[in-house]
């Protein structure tokens, strides 16, 4: 799980898919915690607003809200999931975990509050038995608390570090060790103090109350270790107790993996397994999975998320969003444009970081990144046919990308000595012509894709060319400009005489209807105008300024209701049938219009995140200080690490070494840079401040006839199995989703009926039953006792449904990899057994031959 702004994304690393849970917090998510059984999820935003969610239910509903009234440093469930520890300022609060199966008026019951730290508590960890907690804070200490009162127990303090602590954990086989890591790169290992004869201090207390042994031990430092990473600090750390692994992330993008001793009573050796660099920015978060094999890293500034398997030294997941350049001063999304492929399975995005990325709409993952551009990429377009993507950039080039070999096979430039900045792009339906508009020379350039030569240079605009669009039929190109005009060009004909459409304001976007007979134009005054291309006259107009207006900036002097000025659409997209128009711009709204009736059908709110500027309708006067300045505009320097980073990034006068500590901060402004309907009509995509948003009109919760039946019970499943109705029994067991029942039905299906069951499985749109069957086979390959039978099932599934699996490769990629991995393990295991027992096998073969020869001799003698 990974927070993205005020939303939470869930990545399925086994099935190669991702999804976003359907809820939003008020501000950016600061902390998340998942219960050990995975049934309870706690999400806390920057202001301390807590949401209790059940992630296992179909729609992941929000069950409870709770206001902690202060920012939270850390949150952690106990090992049994009955308690939740939350750190607020210098205090540690422990709550009873609400029961998600019961409705309660006041579900959050406070168990105890712990004090003692003089600084902000940044994290907490639990002992295995859940009786003790270990907190760490910026006061350079860690403290040990008991969950319930214990006789003769006083909270223990672990002091000695010279910088704020980044982590503190229980370790060792019997939890006889405590590990603490500080920001300056020091690792302290704590053990029990003993007398000269080797007995524990206060051993009488330990012997009298062995259940609370951790609370009666006198702790002392037994070993100190330093990571010795120069010119950087520790930013995060995570510890996996069963494997004794410690992962430490640093501010320069380096992480190190250490193996810690299993006990403080034995010889202390801290082994460095790996020290690697994953980026040039600081690692903001690190996690270890339950098995200790996968390490997860997050870099907030880059939008980077990595999952690394340290034993095989391979990446399980490697994703990075479009990120701003270090010198960028823009206050909106770094995604500048997007384009759907003709199959709607892929989306290409361009960013201000000079990169072009391709995303899978089915998995939600970026699968290729092109970084040859040297400046911001302003536009990107798929060809209608073939696997080619074009991109235009401010570096003066238009590049063509081959999606078969993933390479740049054409680069188009202007013929002038001085590079021209391109800010819009269009490709004709055949994919043979590409056009780009200039923002500085006010010209439109034409190239041939096959030859790479410049075919023509269209002049006539007296302002920057803001948008281009090819007609779906014919050879007409529409260009919109800031000179308040739209021009239609005949790109094949010799005549260059055009009659421009005059507008009342600067043109920001143009779009053709799919039949090519109508042209929609968005202007700076918030209007959307419609023109009949054949007749050359205006047929309609939509006053959209009031529709898109909404959201008040912290710098606005007027309320959102009275401040419609400056609100306009900068992106338009027709639906496949040409009856609907989608429009997005510099607002939190995306508007859907019925063109014939010129009415607003729906306003989509792309984000409710109050951490973004422009999402609030009314400003809070309580945030205005005595000087009349909104406190949200003041720089919050935070801890020392944030202060040093602020000094490093401050743009100050030459010679100023200390930086500008009075610098104001800005909140990213909510806006939409591009919207597009999916070609298959099942949804639309928008490039917003928070990233790429995908909307769909499909409901993932589908109805099934078995769901509506009252006879769907385990008894009826077993009855169908007894009656030899194997297909019905298997489908009913899958719908009940009881693993033991599914396995029982599966193992009782005879091999003679295997072909019938596999061949007649209900497929439906998502092939749910087939998918569950393959998931079962993947699990049985790892642990199943009947190898031969499972292999026969796999062969039958691949023979009957191989084409379906191949045609939906992205959806089935995880399961296919699981089958491949299982088959490889089986092959390796059998090969190893055969190699290790080659002599035994040869002996058995020889003995069988001797027995056969002896039997033949007896038969002859008889």
JSON list of C-alpha atoms in Angstrom, two decimals, residues 677-858:
[
{"chain": "A", "resi": 677, "resn": "UNK", "atom": "CA", "xyz": [-12.29, 9.87, -23.54]},
{"chain": "A", "resi": 678, "resn": "UNK", "atom": "CA", "xyz": [-11.24, 6.23, -23.90]},
{"chain": "A", "resi": 679, "resn": "UNK", "atom": "CA", "xyz": [-11.71, 5.01, -27.51]},
{"chain": "A", "resi": 680, "resn": "UNK", "atom": "CA", "xyz": [-13.73, 2.02, -26.28]},
{"chain": "A", "resi": 681, "resn": "UNK", "atom": "CA", "xyz": [-16.15, 4.36, -24.48]},
{"chain": "A", "resi": 682, "resn": "UNK", "atom": "CA", "xyz": [-15.71, 2.70, -21.07]},
{"chain": "A", "resi": 683, "resn": "UNK", "atom": "CA", "xyz": [-14.21, 5.67, -19.28]},
{"chain": "A", "resi": 684, "resn": "UNK", "atom": "CA", "xyz": [-11.98, 8.69, -19.47]},
{"chain": "A", "resi": 685, "resn": "UNK", "atom": "CA", "xyz": [-8.61, 9.83, -18.18]},
{"chain": "A", "resi": 686, "resn": "UNK", "atom": "CA", "xyz": [-7.42, 13.12, -16.79]},
{"chain": "A", "resi": 687, "resn": "UNK", "atom": "CA", "xyz": [-3.96, 14.49, -16.04]},
{"chain": "A", "resi": 688, "resn": "UNK", "atom": "CA", "xyz": [-4.37, 16.39, -12.78]},
{"chain": "A", "resi": 689, "resn": "UNK", "atom": "CA", "xyz": [-2.19, 17.92, -10.10]},
{"chain": "A", "resi": 690, "resn": "UNK", "atom": "CA", "xyz": [-2.09, 14.64, -8.16]},
{"chain": "A", "resi": 691, "resn": "UNK", "atom": "CA", "xyz": [-1.28, 12.50, -11.19]},
{"chain": "A", "resi": 692, "resn": "UNK", "atom": "CA", "xyz": [-3.07, 10.45, -13.83]},
{"chain": "A", "resi": 693, "resn": "UNK", "atom": "CA", "xyz": [-6.70, 9.73, -12.91]},
{"chain": "A", "resi": 694, "resn": "UNK", "atom": "CA", "xyz": [-8.72, 6.98, -14.62]},
{"chain": "A", "resi": 695, "resn": "UNK", "atom": "CA", "xyz": [-12.52, 6.98, -14.42]},
{"chain": "A", "resi": 696, "resn": "UNK", "atom": "CA", "xyz": [-14.68, 4.11, -15.60]},
{"chain": "A", "resi": 697, "resn": "UNK", "atom": "CA", "xyz": [-18.40, 3.51, -16.06]},
{"chain": "A", "resi": 698, "resn": "UNK", "atom": "CA", "xyz": [-18.00, -0.17, -15.19]},
{"chain": "A", "resi": 699, "resn": "UNK", "atom": "CA", "xyz": [-18.75, -1.64, -11.79]},
{"chain": "A", "resi": 700, "resn": "UNK", "atom": "CA", "xyz": [-16.20, -4.17, -10.61]},
{"chain": "A", "resi": 701, "resn": "UNK", "atom": "CA", "xyz": [-18.82, -5.78, -8.37]},
{"chain": "A", "resi": 702, "resn": "UNK", "atom": "CA", "xyz": [-20.65, -8.09, -10.79]},
{"chain": "A", "resi": 703, "resn": "UNK", "atom": "CA", "xyz": [-23.69, -10.20, -9.99]},
{"chain": "A", "resi": 704, "resn": "UNK", "atom": "CA", "xyz": [-23.66, -13.94, -10.41]},
{"chain": "A", "resi": 705, "resn": "UNK", "atom": "CA", "xyz": [-26.63, -16.35, -10.39]},
{"chain": "A", "resi": 706, "resn": "UNK", "atom": "CA", "xyz": [-25.06, -18.25, -7.52]},
{"chain": "A", "resi": 707, "resn": "UNK", "atom": "CA", "xyz": [-24.93, -15.06, -5.47]},
{"chain": "A", "resi": 708, "resn": "UNK", "atom": "CA", "xyz": [-28.70, -14.67, -5.69]},
{"chain": "A", "resi": 709, "resn": "UNK", "atom": "CA", "xyz": [-29.51, -18.22, -4.62]},
{"chain": "A", "resi": 710, "resn": "UNK", "atom": "CA", "xyz": [-30.48, -19.10, -1.05]},
{"chain": "A", "resi": 711, "resn": "UNK", "atom": "CA", "xyz": [-29.35, -22.67, -1.69]},
{"chain": "A", "resi": 712, "resn": "UNK", "atom": "CA", "xyz": [-25.70, -21.70, -1.87]},
{"chain": "A", "resi": 713, "resn": "UNK", "atom": "CA", "xyz": [-24.50, -23.53, 1.24]},
{"chain": "A", "resi": 714, "resn": "UNK", "atom": "CA", "xyz": [-21.64, -25.94, 1.99]},
{"chain": "A", "resi": 715, "resn": "UNK", "atom": "CA", "xyz": [-24.19, -28.73, 2.45]},
{"chain": "A", "resi": 716, "resn": "UNK", "atom": "CA", "xyz": [-25.54, -28.22, -1.06]},
{"chain": "A", "resi": 717, "resn": "UNK", "atom": "CA", "xyz": [-22.02, -28.10, -2.46]},
{"chain": "A", "resi": 718, "resn": "UNK", "atom": "CA", "xyz": [-21.26, -31.49, -0.91]},
{"chain": "A", "resi": 719, "resn": "UNK", "atom": "CA", "xyz": [-24.63, -32.80, -2.13]},
{"chain": "A", "resi": 720, "resn": "UNK", "atom": "CA", "xyz": [-23.79, -31.79, -5.71]},
{"chain": "A", "resi": 721, "resn": "UNK", "atom": "CA", "xyz": [-20.41, -33.44, -5.32]},
{"chain": "A", "resi": 722, "resn": "UNK", "atom": "CA", "xyz": [-22.08, -36.67, -4.11]},
{"chain": "A", "resi": 723, "resn": "UNK", "atom": "CA", "xyz": [-24.42, -36.54, -7.13]},
{"chain": "A", "resi": 724, "resn": "UNK", "atom": "CA", "xyz": [-21.34, -36.26, -9.37]},
{"chain": "A", "resi": 725, "resn": "UNK", "atom": "CA", "xyz": [-22.32, -32.75, -10.54]},
{"chain": "A", "resi": 726, "resn": "UNK", "atom": "CA", "xyz": [-18.68, -31.72, -10.46]},
{"chain": "A", "resi": 727, "resn": "UNK", "atom": "CA", "xyz": [-18.92, -28.51, -12.49]},
{"chain": "A", "resi": 728, "resn": "UNK", "atom": "CA", "xyz": [-21.78, -27.16, -10.40]},
{"chain": "A", "resi": 729, "resn": "UNK", "atom": "CA", "xyz": [-20.06, -28.14, -7.15]},
{"chain": "A", "resi": 730, "resn": "UNK", "atom": "CA", "xyz": [-16.80, -26.44, -8.16]},
{"chain": "A", "resi": 731, "resn": "UNK", "atom": "CA", "xyz": [-18.54, -23.19, -9.19]},
{"chain": "A", "resi": 732, "resn": "UNK", "atom": "CA", "xyz": [-20.58, -23.09, -5.99]},
{"chain": "A", "resi": 733, "resn": "UNK", "atom": "CA", "xyz": [-17.49, -23.72, -3.86]},
{"chain": "A", "resi": 734, "resn": "UNK", "atom": "CA", "xyz": [-15.62, -20.92, -5.63]},
{"chain": "A", "resi": 735, "resn": "UNK", "atom": "CA", "xyz": [-18.52, -18.52, -5.01]},
{"chain": "A", "resi": 736, "resn": "UNK", "atom": "CA", "xyz": [-18.55, -19.44, -1.32]},
{"chain": "A", "resi": 737, "resn": "UNK", "atom": "CA", "xyz": [-14.83, -18.63, -1.30]},
{"chain": "A", "resi": 738, "resn": "UNK", "atom": "CA", "xyz": [-14.01, -21.24, 1.35]},
{"chain": "A", "resi": 739, "resn": "UNK", "atom": "CA", "xyz": [-10.58, -22.60, 0.53]},
{"chain": "A", "resi": 740, "resn": "UNK", "atom": "CA", "xyz": [-11.00, -25.94, 2.28]},
{"chain": "A", "resi": 741, "resn": "UNK", "atom": "CA", "xyz": [-14.27, -26.59, 0.48]},
{"chain": "A", "resi": 742, "resn": "UNK", "atom": "CA", "xyz": [-12.75, -25.65, -2.89]},
{"chain": "A", "resi": 743, "resn": "UNK", "atom": "CA", "xyz": [-9.83, -28.02, -2.33]},
{"chain": "A", "resi": 744, "resn": "UNK", "atom": "CA", "xyz": [-12.15, -30.84, -1.28]},
{"chain": "A", "resi": 745, "resn": "UNK", "atom": "CA", "xyz": [-14.28, -30.49, -4.40]},
{"chain": "A", "resi": 746, "resn": "UNK", "atom": "CA", "xyz": [-11.23, -30.14, -6.61]},
{"chain": "A", "resi": 747, "resn": "UNK", "atom": "CA", "xyz": [-9.56, -33.27, -5.26]},
{"chain": "A", "resi": 748, "resn": "UNK", "atom": "CA", "xyz": [-12.70, -35.35, -5.72]},
{"chain": "A", "resi": 749, "resn": "UNK", "atom": "CA", "xyz": [-13.13, -34.57, -9.44]},
{"chain": "A", "resi": 750, "resn": "UNK", "atom": "CA", "xyz": [-12.11, -37.67, -11.43]},
{"chain": "A", "resi": 751, "resn": "UNK", "atom": "CA", "xyz": [-9.60, -37.30, -14.24]},
{"chain": "A", "resi": 752, "resn": "UNK", "atom": "CA", "xyz": [-12.18, -38.55, -16.71]},
{"chain": "A", "resi": 753, "resn": "UNK", "atom": "CA", "xyz": [-14.39, -35.52, -15.97]},
{"chain": "A", "resi": 754, "resn": "UNK", "atom": "CA", "xyz": [-11.50, -33.06, -16.01]},
{"chain": "A", "resi": 755, "resn": "UNK", "atom": "CA", "xyz": [-11.94, -32.07, -19.66]},
{"chain": "A", "resi": 756, "resn": "UNK", "atom": "CA", "xyz": [-15.66, -31.48, -19.26]},
{"chain": "A", "resi": 757, "resn": "UNK", "atom": "CA", "xyz": [-15.21, -29.29, -16.18]},
{"chain": "A", "resi": 758, "resn": "UNK", "atom": "CA", "xyz": [-12.45, -27.16, -17.70]},
{"chain": "A", "resi": 759, "resn": "UNK", "atom": "CA", "xyz": [-14.20, -26.83, -21.04]},
{"chain": "A", "resi": 760, "resn": "UNK", "atom": "CA", "xyz": [-17.56, -25.75, -19.58]},
{"chain": "A", "resi": 761, "resn": "UNK", "atom": "CA", "xyz": [-16.38, -23.31, -16.90]},
{"chain": "A", "resi": 762, "resn": "UNK", "atom": "CA", "xyz": [-18.47, -20.09, -17.11]},
{"chain": "A", "resi": 763, "resn": "UNK", "atom": "CA", "xyz": [-16.07, -17.48, -18.49]},
{"chain": "A", "resi": 764, "resn": "UNK", "atom": "CA", "xyz": [-18.08, -14.25, -18.50]},
{"chain": "A", "resi": 765, "resn": "UNK", "atom": "CA", "xyz": [-16.33, -10.93, -18.97]},
{"chain": "A", "resi": 766, "resn": "UNK", "atom": "CA", "xyz": [-13.55, -11.43, -16.41]},
{"chain": "A", "resi": 767, "resn": "UNK", "atom": "CA", "xyz": [-13.29, -15.25, -16.53]},
{"chain": "A", "resi": 768, "resn": "UNK", "atom": "CA", "xyz": [-13.70, -15.30, -12.75]},
{"chain": "A", "resi": 769, "resn": "UNK", "atom": "CA", "xyz": [-14.04, -19.06, -12.30]},
{"chain": "A", "resi": 770, "resn": "UNK", "atom": "CA", "xyz": [-11.12, -19.82, -14.60]},
{"chain": "A", "resi": 771, "resn": "UNK", "atom": "CA", "xyz": [-8.97, -17.29, -12.75]},
{"chain": "A", "resi": 772, "resn": "UNK", "atom": "CA", "xyz": [-9.79, -18.86, -9.39]},
{"chain": "A", "resi": 773, "resn": "UNK", "atom": "CA", "xyz": [-9.01, -22.31, -10.76]},
{"chain": "A", "resi": 774, "resn": "UNK", "atom": "CA", "xyz": [-5.61, -21.17, -12.00]},
{"chain": "A", "resi": 775, "resn": "UNK", "atom": "CA", "xyz": [-4.92, -19.48, -8.64]},
{"chain": "A", "resi": 776, "resn": "UNK", "atom": "CA", "xyz": [-5.65, -22.81, -6.94]},
{"chain": "A", "resi": 777, "resn": "UNK", "atom": "CA", "xyz": [-3.30, -24.63, -9.31]},
{"chain": "A", "resi": 778, "resn": "UNK", "atom": "CA", "xyz": [-0.52, -22.13, -8.60]},
{"chain": "A", "resi": 779, "resn": "UNK", "atom": "CA", "xyz": [-0.87, -22.72, -4.85]},
{"chain": "A", "resi": 780, "resn": "UNK", "atom": "CA", "xyz": [-0.97, -26.50, -5.28]},
{"chain": "A", "resi": 781, "resn": "UNK", "atom": "CA", "xyz": [2.22, -26.45, -7.35]},
{"chain": "A", "resi": 782, "resn": "UNK", "atom": "CA", "xyz": [3.99, -24.99, -4.34]},
{"chain": "A", "resi": 783, "resn": "UNK", "atom": "CA", "xyz": [2.49, -27.27, -1.66]},
{"chain": "A", "resi": 784, "resn": "UNK", "atom": "CA", "xyz": [0.16, -29.74, -3.37]},
{"chain": "A", "resi": 785, "resn": "UNK", "atom": "CA", "xyz": [0.60, -33.48, -2.77]},
{"chain": "A", "resi": 786, "resn": "UNK", "atom": "CA", "xyz": [-0.72, -34.69, -6.16]},
{"chain": "A", "resi": 787, "resn": "UNK", "atom": "CA", "xyz": [1.82, -33.39, -8.66]},
{"chain": "A", "resi": 788, "resn": "UNK", "atom": "CA", "xyz": [0.76, -35.55, -11.60]},
{"chain": "A", "resi": 789, "resn": "UNK", "atom": "CA", "xyz": [-2.91, -34.65, -11.26]},
{"chain": "A", "resi": 790, "resn": "UNK", "atom": "CA", "xyz": [-2.15, -30.92, -10.96]},
{"chain": "A", "resi": 791, "resn": "UNK", "atom": "CA", "xyz": [0.01, -31.05, -14.08]},
{"chain": "A", "resi": 792, "resn": "UNK", "atom": "CA", "xyz": [-2.83, -32.70, -16.00]},
{"chain": "A", "resi": 793, "resn": "UNK", "atom": "CA", "xyz": [-5.16, -29.87, -14.90]},
{"chain": "A", "resi": 794, "resn": "UNK", "atom": "CA", "xyz": [-2.64, -27.26, -16.04]},
{"chain": "A", "resi": 795, "resn": "UNK", "atom": "CA", "xyz": [-2.25, -28.91, -19.45]},
{"chain": "A", "resi": 796, "resn": "UNK", "atom": "CA", "xyz": [-6.02, -29.02, -19.89]},
{"chain": "A", "resi": 797, "resn": "UNK", "atom": "CA", "xyz": [-6.47, -25.36, -18.90]},
{"chain": "A", "resi": 798, "resn": "UNK", "atom": "CA", "xyz": [-3.77, -24.21, -21.31]},
{"chain": "A", "resi": 799, "resn": "UNK", "atom": "CA", "xyz": [-5.13, -26.30, -24.18]},
{"chain": "A", "resi": 800, "resn": "UNK", "atom": "CA", "xyz": [-8.73, -25.13, -23.71]},
{"chain": "A", "resi": 801, "resn": "UNK", "atom": "CA", "xyz": [-8.19, -21.49, -22.71]},
{"chain": "A", "resi": 802, "resn": "UNK", "atom": "CA", "xyz": [-4.70, -20.64, -23.94]},
{"chain": "A", "resi": 803, "resn": "UNK", "atom": "CA", "xyz": [-6.00, -18.16, -26.52]},
{"chain": "A", "resi": 804, "resn": "UNK", "atom": "CA", "xyz": [-8.04, -16.31, -23.90]},
{"chain": "A", "resi": 805, "resn": "UNK", "atom": "CA", "xyz": [-5.06, -16.05, -21.58]},
{"chain": "A", "resi": 806, "resn": "UNK", "atom": "CA", "xyz": [-2.78, -14.88, -24.39]},
{"chain": "A", "resi": 807, "resn": "UNK", "atom": "CA", "xyz": [-5.22, -12.22, -25.64]},
{"chain": "A", "resi": 808, "resn": "UNK", "atom": "CA", "xyz": [-5.45, -10.76, -22.10]},
{"chain": "A", "resi": 809, "resn": "UNK", "atom": "CA", "xyz": [-1.78, -11.04, -21.30]},
{"chain": "A", "resi": 810, "resn": "UNK", "atom": "CA", "xyz": [-1.63, -8.08, -18.92]},
{"chain": "A", "resi": 811, "resn": "UNK", "atom": "CA", "xyz": [-4.48, -9.36, -16.77]},
{"chain": "A", "resi": 812, "resn": "UNK", "atom": "CA", "xyz": [-3.08, -12.90, -16.61]},
{"chain": "A", "resi": 813, "resn": "UNK", "atom": "CA", "xyz": [0.61, -11.98, -16.35]},
{"chain": "A", "resi": 814, "resn": "UNK", "atom": "CA", "xyz": [0.81, -12.59, -12.61]},
{"chain": "A", "resi": 815, "resn": "UNK", "atom": "CA", "xyz": [-0.86, -16.01, -12.75]},
{"chain": "A", "resi": 816, "resn": "UNK", "atom": "CA", "xyz": [1.22, -17.08, -15.76]},
{"chain": "A", "resi": 817, "resn": "UNK", "atom": "CA", "xyz": [4.37, -16.09, -13.89]},
{"chain": "A", "resi": 818, "resn": "UNK", "atom": "CA", "xyz": [3.13, -18.08, -10.91]},
{"chain": "A", "resi": 819, "resn": "UNK", "atom": "CA", "xyz": [2.62, -21.17, -13.08]},
{"chain": "A", "resi": 820, "resn": "UNK", "atom": "CA", "xyz": [6.04, -20.68, -14.66]},
{"chain": "A", "resi": 821, "resn": "UNK", "atom": "CA", "xyz": [7.69, -20.29, -11.29]},
{"chain": "A", "resi": 822, "resn": "UNK", "atom": "CA", "xyz": [5.93, -23.35, -9.92]},
{"chain": "A", "resi": 823, "resn": "UNK", "atom": "CA", "xyz": [6.84, -25.49, -12.94]},
{"chain": "A", "resi": 824, "resn": "UNK", "atom": "CA", "xyz": [10.45, -24.35, -12.71]},
{"chain": "A", "resi": 825, "resn": "UNK", "atom": "CA", "xyz": [10.58, -25.23, -9.01]},
{"chain": "A", "resi": 826, "resn": "UNK", "atom": "CA", "xyz": [9.10, -28.65, -9.73]},
{"chain": "A", "resi": 827, "resn": "UNK", "atom": "CA", "xyz": [11.63, -29.27, -12.47]},
{"chain": "A", "resi": 828, "resn": "UNK", "atom": "CA", "xyz": [14.49, -28.15, -10.25]},
{"chain": "A", "resi": 829, "resn": "UNK", "atom": "CA", "xyz": [13.31, -30.30, -7.36]},
{"chain": "A", "resi": 830, "resn": "UNK", "atom": "CA", "xyz": [12.91, -33.42, -9.48]},
{"chain": "A", "resi": 831, "resn": "UNK", "atom": "CA", "xyz": [16.26, -32.86, -11.19]},
{"chain": "A", "resi": 832, "resn": "UNK", "atom": "CA", "xyz": [17.98, -32.41, -7.84]},
{"chain": "A", "resi": 833, "resn": "UNK", "atom": "CA", "xyz": [16.39, -35.57, -6.41]},
{"chain": "A", "resi": 834, "resn": "UNK", "atom": "CA", "xyz": [17.38, -37.56, -9.48]},
{"chain": "A", "resi": 835, "resn": "UNK", "atom": "CA", "xyz": [20.97, -36.26, -9.41]},
{"chain": "A", "resi": 836, "resn": "UNK", "atom": "CA", "xyz": [21.31, -37.00, -5.70]},
{"chain": "A", "resi": 837, "resn": "UNK", "atom": "CA", "xyz": [19.89, -40.52, -6.08]},
{"chain": "A", "resi": 838, "resn": "UNK", "atom": "CA", "xyz": [21.40, -41.46, -9.45]},
{"chain": "A", "resi": 839, "resn": "UNK", "atom": "CA", "xyz": [23.28, -44.43, -7.99]},
{"chain": "A", "resi": 840, "resn": "UNK", "atom": "CA", "xyz": [20.21, -45.66, -6.11]},
{"chain": "A", "resi": 841, "resn": "UNK", "atom": "CA", "xyz": [18.10, -45.40, -9.24]},
{"chain": "A", "resi": 842, "resn": "UNK", "atom": "CA", "xyz": [20.72, -47.28, -11.26]},
{"chain": "A", "resi": 843, "resn": "UNK", "atom": "CA", "xyz": [20.84, -49.98, -8.58]},
{"chain": "A", "resi": 844, "resn": "UNK", "atom": "CA", "xyz": [17.05, -50.36, -8.67]},
{"chain": "A", "resi": 845, "resn": "UNK", "atom": "CA", "xyz": [17.11, -50.59, -12.46]},
{"chain": "A", "resi": 846, "resn": "UNK", "atom": "CA", "xyz": [19.85, -53.22, -12.37]},
{"chain": "A", "resi": 847, "resn": "UNK", "atom": "CA", "xyz": [17.99, -55.22, -9.73]},
{"chain": "A", "resi": 848, "resn": "UNK", "atom": "CA", "xyz": [14.83, -55.16, -11.82]},
{"chain": "A", "resi": 849, "resn": "UNK", "atom": "CA", "xyz": [16.80, -56.43, -14.81]},
{"chain": "A", "resi": 850, "resn": "UNK", "atom": "CA", "xyz": [18.37, -59.21, -12.71]},
{"chain": "A", "resi": 851, "resn": "UNK", "atom": "CA", "xyz": [14.93, -60.17, -11.50]},
{"chain": "A", "resi": 852, "resn": "UNK", "atom": "CA", "xyz": [13.58, -60.22, -15.05]},
{"chain": "A", "resi": 853, "resn": "UNK", "atom": "CA", "xyz": [16.50, -62.36, -16.26]},
{"chain": "A", "resi": 854, "resn": "UNK", "atom": "CA", "xyz": [16.07, -64.74, -13.35]},
{"chain": "A", "resi": 855, "resn": "UNK", "atom": "CA", "xyz": [12.37, -65.06, -14.10]},
{"chain": "A", "resi": 856, "resn": "UNK", "atom": "CA", "xyz": [13.09, -65.74, -17.77]},
{"chain": "A", "resi": 857, "resn": "UNK", "atom": "CA", "xyz": [15.62, -68.45, -16.79]},
{"chain": "A", "resi": 858, "resn": "UNK", "atom": "CA", "xyz": [13.07, -70.15, -14.56]}
]
